[in-house]
Amino acid sequence: VADKAVEELRERRAKYECGDLVDEAGQQEDSPAIAEEELKNVVSKKRNKRLSDEEFDDLWEKAIGKVTTREEVEVQVETTQSVINPTDRPVPPIFQSESYRQPLSLAFRSPAPSSGQSGSHWQDIDSQLDL
């Protein structure tokens, strides 16, 4: 499995260098790099059909370590940016004034019958609290 993966990587590199490596939209790829999961799927399609998915997965787990340690294989690790911490965001100017005090408001529905003439069985309650 490791040899098949390296063979696939070599083929991708050759296609890239010749300008023949294109994506699904027909656009030329920026790099010969391939995601590990995509490489696994490509190699899996070329495997012996008598090999079950579970057997292939076991072989893949053992082989990927050998693939990444080969001198001809360059591993790129993608990092994702963490979620922005809400305290790191700038405070809007309206909230920066020391004299600004945002009114508190409550709005909810109560199952209490309404005494109003609207005929509604729900009572709307809306309060504005200014402390």
C-alpha positions as a Python dict, from the first residue, in 0.01 Angstrom:
ca = {
    (1, 'V'): (0, 0, 0),
    (2, 'A'): (287, 237, 80),
    (3, 'D'): (445, 169, -259),
    (4, 'K'): (114, 232, -438),
    (5, 'A'): (74, 562, -252),
    (6, 'V'): (426, 675, -344),
    (7, 'E'): (363, 568, -703),
    (8, 'E'): (49, 783, -710),
    (9, 'L'): (242, 1078, -568),
    (10, 'R'): (509, 1036, -836),
    (11, 'E'): (241, 1031, -1108),
    (12, 'R'): (84, 1349, -967),
    (13, 'R'): (424, 1521, -960),
    (14, 'A'): (492, 1422, -1323),
    (15, 'K'): (149, 1547, -1436),
    (16, 'Y'): (202, 1872, -1245),
    (17, 'E'): (544, 1932, -1400),
    (18, 'C'): (403, 1866, -1748),
    (19, 'G'): (105, 2096, -1684),
    (20, 'D'): (-141, 1808, -1710),
    (21, 'L'): (-262, 1810, -1347),
    (22, 'V'): (-607, 1971, -1343),
    (23, 'D'): (-891, 1984, -1094),
    (24, 'E'): (-1254, 1881, -1152),
    (25, 'A'): (-1327, 2218, -1314),
    (26, 'G'): (-1044, 2171, -1564),
    (27, 'Q'): (-823, 2436, -1401),
    (28, 'Q'): (-453, 2364, -1361),
    (29, 'E'): (-360, 2278, -1003),
    (30, 'D'): (-135, 2519, -812),
    (31, 'S'): (66, 2236, -660),
    (32, 'P'): (106, 1859, -684),
    (33, 'A'): (4, 1831, -318),
    (34, 'I'): (-286, 1603, -231),
    (35, 'A'): (-477, 1562, 94),
    (36, 'E'): (-413, 1240, 280),
    (37, 'E'): (-779, 1135, 263),
    (38, 'E'): (-789, 1199, -113),
    (39, 'L'): (-469, 999, -162),
    (40, 'K'): (-621, 717, 42),
    (41, 'N'): (-931, 716, -181),
    (42, 'V'): (-723, 712, -502),
    (43, 'V'): (-506, 424, -377),
    (44, 'S'): (-814, 241, -249),
    (45, 'K'): (-970, 247, -598),
    (46, 'K'): (-659, 74, -734),
    (47, 'R'): (-647, -197, -467),
    (48, 'N'): (-723, -564, -511),
    (49, 'K'): (-1101, -606, -485),
    (50, 'R'): (-1060, -914, -265),
    (51, 'L'): (-923, -684, 4),
    (52, 'S'): (-1204, -563, 232),
    (53, 'D'): (-1241, -199, 336),
    (54, 'E'): (-1140, -287, 692),
    (55, 'E'): (-828, -469, 575),
    (56, 'F'): (-735, -178, 350),
    (57, 'D'): (-787, 72, 634),
    (58, 'D'): (-556, -133, 858),
    (59, 'L'): (-291, -149, 585),
    (60, 'W'): (-330, 223, 516),
    (61, 'E'): (-273, 314, 881),
    (62, 'K'): (50, 116, 879),
    (63, 'A'): (161, 241, 537),
    (64, 'I'): (101, 615, 574),
    (65, 'G'): (380, 643, 830),
    (66, 'K'): (621, 481, 585),
    (67, 'V'): (506, 710, 306),
    (68, 'T'): (558, 1030, 505),
    (69, 'T'): (910, 932, 612),
    (70, 'R'): (1035, 874, 257),
    (71, 'E'): (1291, 1128, 144),
    (72, 'E'): (1110, 1203, -183),
    (73, 'V'): (780, 1280, -7),
    (74, 'E'): (722, 1630, 124),
    (75, 'V'): (459, 1660, 396),
    (76, 'Q'): (267, 1985, 430),
    (77, 'V'): (62, 2039, 742),
    (78, 'E'): (-236, 2268, 709),
    (79, 'T'): (-318, 2473, 1012),
    (80, 'T'): (-656, 2624, 1072),
    (81, 'Q'): (-709, 2950, 1248),
    (82, 'S'): (-881, 2918, 1579),
    (83, 'V'): (-1220, 3066, 1644),
    (84, 'I'): (-1200, 3434, 1721),
    (85, 'N'): (-1222, 3508, 2090),
    (86, 'P'): (-1512, 3751, 2146),
    (87, 'T'): (-1295, 3964, 2373),
    (88, 'D'): (-1043, 4014, 2090),
    (89, 'R'): (-1293, 4201, 1873),
    (90, 'P'): (-1295, 4579, 1877),
    (91, 'V'): (-1571, 4741, 2079),
    (92, 'P'): (-1809, 4947, 1862),
    (93, 'P'): (-1773, 5322, 1927),
    (94, 'I'): (-2127, 5355, 2062),
    (95, 'F'): (-2039, 5122, 2349),
    (96, 'Q'): (-1710, 5296, 2429),
    (97, 'S'): (-1864, 5601, 2594),
    (98, 'E'): (-1864, 5579, 2973),
    (99, 'S'): (-2200, 5754, 2989),
    (100, 'Y'): (-2364, 5503, 2756),
    (101, 'R'): (-2598, 5267, 2931),
    (102, 'Q'): (-2788, 5025, 2715),
    (103, 'P'): (-3148, 4978, 2833),
    (104, 'L'): (-3239, 4631, 2944),
    (105, 'S'): (-3547, 4488, 2781),
    (106, 'L'): (-3754, 4180, 2838),
    (107, 'A'): (-3994, 4039, 2585),
    (108, 'F'): (-4164, 3705, 2633),
    (109, 'R'): (-4498, 3531, 2595),
    (110, 'S'): (-4696, 3404, 2885),
    (111, 'P'): (-4965, 3135, 2860),
    (112, 'A'): (-5191, 3353, 3078),
    (113, 'P'): (-5517, 3442, 2905),
    (114, 'S'): (-5531, 3797, 2777),
    (115, 'S'): (-5792, 4030, 2917),
    (116, 'G'): (-5769, 4241, 2605),
    (117, 'Q'): (-6027, 4255, 2331),
    (118, 'S'): (-5798, 4098, 2075),
    (119, 'G'): (-5941, 3755, 2142),
    (120, 'S'): (-5591, 3615, 2177),
    (121, 'H'): (-5527, 3351, 2442),
    (122, 'W'): (-5171, 3477, 2484),
    (123, 'Q'): (-5058, 3781, 2673),
    (124, 'D'): (-4767, 3980, 2532),
    (125, 'I'): (-4540, 4133, 2791),
    (126, 'D'): (-4277, 4385, 2697),
    (127, 'S'): (-4088, 4578, 2961),
    (128, 'Q'): (-3822, 4841, 2932),
    (129, 'L'): (-3605, 4867, 3240),
    (130, 'D'): (-3386, 5172, 3274),
    (131, 'L'): (-3159, 5140, 3573),
}
